[in-house]
Tab-separated table of N, CA and C in Angstrom:
chain	number	residue	atom	x	y	z
A	1	UNK	N	1.418	-1.253	0.128
A	1	UNK	CA	-0.010	0.147	-0.009
A	1	UNK	C	0.934	1.758	-0.053
A	2	UNK	N	1.717	1.405	0.428
A	2	UNK	CA	2.470	2.335	0.467
A	2	UNK	C	3.447	2.442	-1.073
A	3	UNK	N	3.558	1.571	-1.546
A	3	UNK	CA	4.417	1.400	-3.131
A	3	UNK	C	3.076	3.424	-3.942
A	4	UNK	N	1.722	2.479	-3.370
A	4	UNK	CA	0.557	2.570	-4.036
A	4	UNK	C	0.993	4.732	-3.795
A	5	UNK	N	0.821	4.634	-2.365
A	5	UNK	CA	0.981	6.235	-2.166
A	5	UNK	C	2.333	6.852	-2.620
A	6	UNK	N	3.356	6.461	-2.268
A	6	UNK	CA	4.347	6.487	-2.558
A	6	UNK	C	4.122	7.137	-4.620
A	7	UNK	N	3.751	6.729	-5.762
A	7	UNK	CA	3.189	6.403	-6.764
A	7	UNK	C	2.779	7.868	-7.105
A	8	UNK	N	1.578	8.058	-6.110
A	8	UNK	CA	-0.303	9.006	-6.201
A	8	UNK	C	1.035	9.895	-5.919
A	9	UNK	N	1.859	10.140	-5.399
A	9	UNK	CA	2.035	11.610	-4.601
A	9	UNK	C	3.024	11.944	-5.600
A	10	UNK	N	3.750	11.248	-6.150
A	10	UNK	CA	5.374	11.013	-7.180
A	10	UNK	C	4.724	11.770	-8.977
A	11	UNK	N	3.304	11.645	-9.401
A	11	UNK	CA	2.518	11.422	-10.228
A	11	UNK	C	2.069	12.854	-9.645
A	12	UNK	N	1.343	12.883	-8.845
A	12	UNK	CA	0.399	14.551	-8.742
A	12	UNK	C	1.470	16.082	-8.639
A	13	UNK	N	3.514	15.792	-8.683
A	13	UNK	CA	3.824	16.359	-8.336
A	13	UNK	C	4.469	16.787	-9.196
A	14	UNK	N	4.486	15.653	-10.568
A	14	UNK	CA	4.491	15.961	-12.109
A	14	UNK	C	3.951	16.719	-12.569
A	15	UNK	N	4.340	17.529	-13.656
A	15	UNK	CA	3.313	18.375	-15.092
A	15	UNK	C	2.847	17.509	-15.604
A	16	UNK	N	3.092	16.634	-15.376
A	16	UNK	CA	2.301	16.482	-16.426
A	16	UNK	C	0.613	15.445	-16.446
A	17	UNK	N	0.775	15.672	-14.845
A	17	UNK	CA	-0.177	15.093	-13.923
A	17	UNK	C	-1.096	16.220	-14.387
A	18	UNK	N	-1.131	17.547	-13.733
A	18	UNK	CA	-1.366	19.235	-13.917
A	18	UNK	C	-1.934	19.359	-16.214
A	19	UNK	N	-1.014	19.183	-16.472
A	19	UNK	CA	-1.245	19.446	-17.929
A	19	UNK	C	-2.334	18.362	-18.415
A	20	UNK	N	-2.546	17.306	-17.474
A	20	UNK	CA	-3.872	16.142	-18.270
A	20	UNK	C	-5.040	17.396	-17.939
A	21	UNK	N	-4.855	16.940	-16.660
A	21	UNK	CA	-6.143	17.943	-16.083
A	21	UNK	C	-6.385	19.247	-16.012
A	22	UNK	N	-5.477	19.820	-16.287
A	22	UNK	CA	-6.111	21.790	-17.001
A	22	UNK	C	-6.411	21.279	-18.620
A	23	UNK	N	-5.960	19.937	-19.056
A	23	UNK	CA	-7.076	19.421	-20.392
A	23	UNK	C	-7.761	19.498	-19.954
A	24	UNK	N	-8.074	18.842	-19.681
A	24	UNK	CA	-9.505	17.974	-19.033
A	24	UNK	C	-10.567	18.556	-18.731
A	25	UNK	N	-9.614	19.854	-17.777
A	25	UNK	CA	-11.234	20.649	-17.470
A	25	UNK	C	-11.619	21.944	-17.937
A	26	UNK	N	-10.765	21.984	-19.779
A	26	UNK	CA	-10.923	22.895	-20.660
A	26	UNK	C	-12.300	22.663	-21.228
A	27	UNK	N	-11.459	20.874	-21.931
A	27	UNK	CA	-13.052	20.560	-22.294
A	27	UNK	C	-13.725	20.536	-22.301
A	28	UNK	N	-13.694	20.000	-21.011
A	28	UNK	CA	-15.282	19.819	-19.477
A	28	UNK	C	-16.442	21.105	-19.828
A	29	UNK	N	-15.278	22.194	-20.012
A	29	UNK	CA	-15.973	23.738	-20.321
A	29	UNK	C	-17.136	23.954	-21.359
A	30	UNK	N	-15.760	23.234	-22.465
A	30	UNK	CA	-16.041	23.714	-24.440
A	30	UNK	C	-17.185	22.480	-24.438
A	31	UNK	N	-17.632	21.755	-24.026
A	31	UNK	CA	-19.075	21.247	-23.739
A	31	UNK	C	-19.644	21.163	-22.732
A	32	UNK	N	-19.630	21.616	-21.807
A	32	UNK	CA	-21.141	23.267	-20.719
A	32	UNK	C	-21.192	23.750	-21.650
A	33	UNK	N	-20.616	24.391	-22.564
A	33	UNK	CA	-20.959	25.598	-23.499
A	33	UNK	C	-21.179	25.410	-24.635
A	34	UNK	N	-21.364	24.331	-25.206
A	34	UNK	CA	-22.009	23.056	-26.275
A	34	UNK	C	-23.131	22.870	-25.913
A	35	UNK	N	-23.000	22.185	-24.817
A	35	UNK	CA	-25.121	21.389	-23.815
A	35	UNK	C	-25.505	22.704	-24.296
A	36	UNK	N	-25.129	23.605	-23.285
A	36	UNK	CA	-26.421	24.984	-23.144
A	36	UNK	C	-26.775	25.756	-24.650
A	37	UNK	N	-25.617	26.006	-25.636
A	37	UNK	CA	-26.350	26.197	-26.634
A	37	UNK	C	-27.591	25.263	-27.344
A	38	UNK	N	-27.092	24.008	-27.079
A	38	UNK	CA	-28.142	22.725	-27.591
A	38	UNK	C	-29.397	22.787	-26.897
A	39	UNK	N	-30.041	23.556	-25.397
A	39	UNK	CA	-30.718	23.567	-24.413
A	39	UNK	C	-31.847	24.105	-24.913
A	40	UNK	N	-30.483	25.718	-25.721
A	40	UNK	CA	-32.197	26.616	-26.335
A	40	UNK	C	-33.375	26.417	-27.064
A	41	UNK	N	-32.691	25.471	-27.901
A	41	UNK	CA	-34.456	25.188	-29.504
A	41	UNK	C	-34.710	23.615	-28.286
A	42	UNK	N	-34.332	22.787	-27.493
A	42	UNK	CA	-35.050	22.054	-27.368
A	42	UNK	C	-36.360	21.925	-26.359
A	43	UNK	N	-37.123	21.114	-27.295
A	43	UNK	CA	-38.531	20.556	-26.307
A	43	UNK	C	-38.248	20.089	-24.735
A	44	UNK	N	-37.457	18.999	-24.774
A	44	UNK	CA	-37.341	18.368	-23.805
A	44	UNK	C	-36.164	18.670	-23.142
A	45	UNK	N	-35.582	20.034	-22.653
A	45	UNK	CA	-34.150	19.907	-22.145
A	45	UNK	C	-33.044	19.120	-20.728
A	46	UNK	N	-34.567	18.630	-20.177
A	46	UNK	CA	-33.703	17.641	-19.067
A	46	UNK	C	-33.706	16.389	-19.390
A	47	UNK	N	-34.598	15.821	-20.331
A	47	UNK	CA	-33.246	14.441	-21.000
A	47	UNK	C	-32.204	14.842	-22.139
A	48	UNK	N	-33.037	15.938	-22.764
A	48	UNK	CA	-30.797	16.529	-23.501
A	48	UNK	C	-30.344	16.587	-22.223
A	49	UNK	N	-30.356	17.417	-21.730
A	49	UNK	CA	-28.818	17.579	-20.816
A	49	UNK	C	-28.267	16.644	-19.988
A	50	UNK	N	-29.827	15.475	-19.956
A	50	UNK	CA	-28.853	13.987	-18.094
A	50	UNK	C	-28.683	13.330	-19.973
A	51	UNK	N	-28.765	13.161	-21.240
A	51	UNK	CA	-28.101	12.085	-22.228
A	51	UNK	C	-26.467	12.810	-22.206
A	52	UNK	N	-26.657	14.089	-22.312
A	52	UNK	CA	-25.211	14.874	-23.179
A	52	UNK	C	-24.766	14.752	-22.255
A	53	UNK	N	-24.703	15.017	-21.158
A	53	UNK	CA	-24.084	14.811	-19.523
A	53	UNK	C	-23.070	13.484	-19.544
A	54	UNK	N	-23.766	12.895	-19.593
A	54	UNK	CA	-23.064	11.368	-19.856
A	54	UNK	C	-22.649	10.379	-20.764
A	55	UNK	N	-23.031	11.497	-22.052
A	55	UNK	CA	-21.956	11.167	-22.790
A	55	UNK	C	-21.036	11.778	-22.409
A	56	UNK	N	-21.073	13.393	-23.017
A	56	UNK	CA	-19.525	13.491	-22.339
A	56	UNK	C	-18.274	13.230	-21.272
A	57	UNK	N	-19.786	13.403	-19.926
A	57	UNK	CA	-18.030	12.662	-18.947
A	57	UNK	C	-17.694	11.451	-19.456
A	58	UNK	N	-18.389	10.386	-19.950
A	58	UNK	CA	-18.106	8.416	-20.089
A	58	UNK	C	-16.838	9.142	-21.038
A	59	UNK	N	-17.503	9.915	-22.073
A	59	UNK	CA	-16.177	9.456	-23.258
A	59	UNK	C	-15.122	10.351	-22.943
A	60	UNK	N	-14.709	11.670	-22.180
A	60	UNK	CA	-13.865	12.427	-21.404
A	60	UNK	C	-12.223	11.372	-20.461
A	61	UNK	N	-14.303	10.560	-19.830
A	61	UNK	CA	-13.684	10.144	-18.457
A	61	UNK	C	-12.681	8.440	-18.845
A	62	UNK	N	-13.212	8.284	-20.128
A	62	UNK	CA	-12.644	6.902	-20.057
A	62	UNK	C	-11.063	7.520	-20.965
A	63	UNK	N	-11.195	8.362	-21.609
A	63	UNK	CA	-10.112	8.381	-22.474
A	63	UNK	C	-8.922	9.651	-22.404
A	64	UNK	N	-8.980	10.166	-20.512
A	64	UNK	CA	-8.068	10.707	-19.646
A	64	UNK	C	-8.500	9.740	-18.747
A	65	UNK	N	-8.729	8.635	-18.698
A	65	UNK	CA	-8.581	8.165	-17.728
A	65	UNK	C	-7.384	6.940	-18.127
A	66	UNK	N	-7.942	6.405	-19.606
A	66	UNK	CA	-7.122	5.481	-19.687
A	66	UNK	C	-5.455	6.402	-20.850
A	67	UNK	N	-5.876	7.915	-20.548
A	67	UNK	CA	-4.246	8.271	-21.279
A	67	UNK	C	-3.577	8.794	-19.624
A	68	UNK	N	-4.604	8.779	-18.336
A	68	UNK	CA	-3.102	8.699	-17.475
A	68	UNK	C	-3.423	7.906	-17.123
A	69	UNK	N	-3.538	6.784	-17.465
A	69	UNK	CA	-2.199	5.682	-16.715
A	69	UNK	C	-1.602	4.743	-17.376
A	70	UNK	N	-1.309	5.359	-19.049
A	70	UNK	CA	-0.014	5.279	-19.965
A	70	UNK	C	0.813	6.072	-18.891
A	71	UNK	N	0.411	7.224	-18.754
A	71	UNK	CA	1.046	7.867	-19.082
A	71	UNK	C	2.325	7.884	-17.682
A	72	UNK	N	0.894	7.698	-16.563
A	72	UNK	CA	1.697	7.566	-14.977
A	72	UNK	C	2.984	5.588	-15.199
A	73	UNK	N	2.033	4.458	-16.270
A	73	UNK	CA	2.726	3.514	-16.113
A	73	UNK	C	4.256	4.079	-16.146
A	74	UNK	N	4.511	4.659	-17.916
A	74	UNK	CA	5.766	4.527	-18.266
A	74	UNK	C	6.112	5.384	-17.634
A	75	UNK	N	5.959	6.632	-16.953
A	75	UNK	CA	6.736	7.064	-15.948
A	75	UNK	C	7.606	6.364	-14.680
A	76	UNK	N	6.537	5.146	-14.613
A	76	UNK	CA	6.625	4.522	-12.564
A	76	UNK	C	7.351	3.584	-13.303
A	77	UNK	N	7.682	3.464	-14.414
A	77	UNK	CA	8.295	2.343	-15.047
A	77	UNK	C	10.081	2.696	-15.714
A	78	UNK	N	9.790	4.345	-16.445
A	78	UNK	CA	11.080	4.647	-16.567
A	78	UNK	C	12.063	5.083	-15.357
A	79	UNK	N	11.622	5.337	-13.920
A	79	UNK	CA	11.767	6.169	-12.972
A	79	UNK	C	12.318	4.396	-12.492
A	80	UNK	N	11.617	3.378	-12.346
A	80	UNK	CA	12.298	2.427	-11.414
A	80	UNK	C	13.740	1.967	-12.465
A	81	UNK	N	13.041	1.923	-13.621
A	81	UNK	CA	14.315	1.950	-14.768
A	81	UNK	C	15.883	2.626	-14.308
A	82	UNK	N	15.660	3.469	-13.540
A	82	UNK	CA	16.740	5.029	-13.446
A	82	UNK	C	17.775	4.729	-12.250
A	83	UNK	N	16.457	4.407	-11.067
A	83	UNK	CA	17.217	3.842	-10.123
A	83	UNK	C	17.298	3.047	-9.548
A	84	UNK	N	17.147	1.782	-10.319
A	84	UNK	CA	18.303	0.435	-10.277
A	84	UNK	C	16.821	-0.378	-9.801
A	85	UNK	N	15.307	-0.034	-9.487
A	85	UNK	CA	14.854	-0.590	-8.689
A	85	UNK	C	14.045	-1.960	-9.276
A	86	UNK	N	13.856	-1.358	-11.183
A	86	UNK	CA	13.100	-2.593	-11.361
A	86	UNK	C	13.905	-4.319	-11.068
A	87	UNK	N	14.814	-4.200	-11.200
A	87	UNK	CA	16.173	-5.770	-11.097
A	87	UNK	C	14.753	-6.503	-9.244
A	88	UNK	N	14.805	-5.386	-8.795
A	88	UNK	CA	14.108	-6.124	-7.082
A	88	UNK	C	12.556	-6.225	-7.288
A	89	UNK	N	11.922	-5.631	-8.043
A	89	UNK	CA	10.186	-5.371	-8.511
A	89	UNK	C	10.509	-6.988	-8.908
A	90	UNK	N	11.015	-6.752	-10.806
A	90	UNK	CA	10.879	-8.235	-11.093
A	90	UNK	C	11.181	-9.120	-10.351
A	91	UNK	N	11.468	-10.163	-8.970
A	91	UNK	CA	12.438	-10.984	-8.890
A	91	UNK	C	11.251	-11.530	-7.773
A	92	UNK	N	10.901	-10.845	-7.285
A	92	UNK	CA	10.303	-10.836	-6.460
A	92	UNK	C	8.454	-11.146	-7.086
A	93	UNK	N	8.073	-12.645	-6.901
A	93	UNK	CA	7.146	-13.172	-8.014
A	93	UNK	C	5.541	-11.850	-6.863
A	94	UNK	N	4.375	-12.924	-7.868
A	94	UNK	CA	3.717	-11.579	-7.302
A	94	UNK	C	2.726	-13.047	-8.065
A	95	UNK	N	0.727	-12.934	-6.650
A	95	UNK	CA	0.424	-13.503	-6.465
A	95	UNK	C	-0.233	-13.357	-7.679
A	96	UNK	N	-1.521	-14.085	-8.830
A	96	UNK	CA	-2.746	-13.907	-9.006
A	96	UNK	C	-3.503	-13.875	-7.725
A	97	UNK	N	-4.616	-12.139	-7.752
A	97	UNK	CA	-5.765	-11.908	-6.721
A	97	UNK	C	-6.869	-13.150	-7.099
A	98	UNK	N	-6.821	-13.891	-6.166
A	98	UNK	CA	-8.349	-14.259	-5.814
A	98	UNK	C	-9.215	-14.765	-6.924
A	99	UNK	N	-10.221	-13.535	-7.045
A	99	UNK	CA	-11.123	-12.841	-8.522
A	99	UNK	C	-10.410	-13.298	-9.507
A	100	UNK	N	-8.857	-13.002	-10.165
A	100	UNK	CA	-8.464	-13.232	-10.851
A	100	UNK	C	-8.637	-14.736	-11.298
A	101	UNK	N	-8.156	-15.597	-10.338
A	101	UNK	CA	-7.808	-16.732	-10.832
A	101	UNK	C	-9.832	-17.962	-10.903
A	102	UNK	N	-10.268	-16.891	-9.840
A	102	UNK	CA	-11.396	-17.229	-10.468
A	102	UNK	C	-12.063	-17.015	-11.256
A	103	UNK	N	-12.547	-15.938	-11.572
A	103	UNK	CA	-12.872	-16.087	-12.974
A	103	UNK	C	-12.102	-16.978	-14.435
A	104	UNK	N	-10.363	-16.498	-14.293
A	104	UNK	CA	-9.584	-17.704	-15.115
A	104	UNK	C	-10.502	-19.300	-15.214
A	105	UNK	N	-10.316	-19.690	-13.426
A	105	UNK	CA	-11.218	-21.198	-13.726
A	105	UNK	C	-12.280	-21.305	-13.972
A	106	UNK	N	-12.981	-19.962	-13.567
A	106	UNK	CA	-14.591	-20.248	-14.742
A	106	UNK	C	-14.967	-20.495	-15.572
A	107	UNK	N	-13.829	-19.829	-17.161
A	107	UNK	CA	-13.470	-19.475	-17.951
A	107	UNK	C	-12.958	-21.130	-18.562
A	108	UNK	N	-12.375	-21.621	-18.007
A	108	UNK	CA	-11.610	-22.570	-18.860
A	108	UNK	C	-12.353	-24.176	-18.488
A	109	UNK	N	-13.373	-23.974	-17.311
A	109	UNK	CA	-14.968	-24.670	-17.936
A	109	UNK	C	-16.147	-24.978	-18.628
A	110	UNK	N	-16.307	-23.022	-18.630
A	110	UNK	CA	-17.188	-22.901	-19.626
A	110	UNK	C	-16.955	-23.217	-21.334
A	111	UNK	N	-14.990	-23.192	-21.242
A	111	UNK	CA	-14.681	-23.012	-22.637
A	111	UNK	C	-14.726	-25.261	-22.714
């Protein structure tokens, strides 16, 4: 758990995190202005508002979460390579989590 806190703390202190956050806020602001413009002539503004908000938030959340995961993973791997801690990380085996092993056993039975 401490490594997760350490990686999260390192990510928040980087400019990449704040750049992605600022980009995400700007896209949300543009989307909200577009939704506001679309609501002016709508016959059912509440329904249009709900579907528009959900659509914009879901698409942009998946985009930015994926983008952030790629950047954070690459940064973490790069820092492990630079610090020489990648050998220690690779030398310790990782147990599969029980839900993953349950899912794999279920999938093999159904096939």
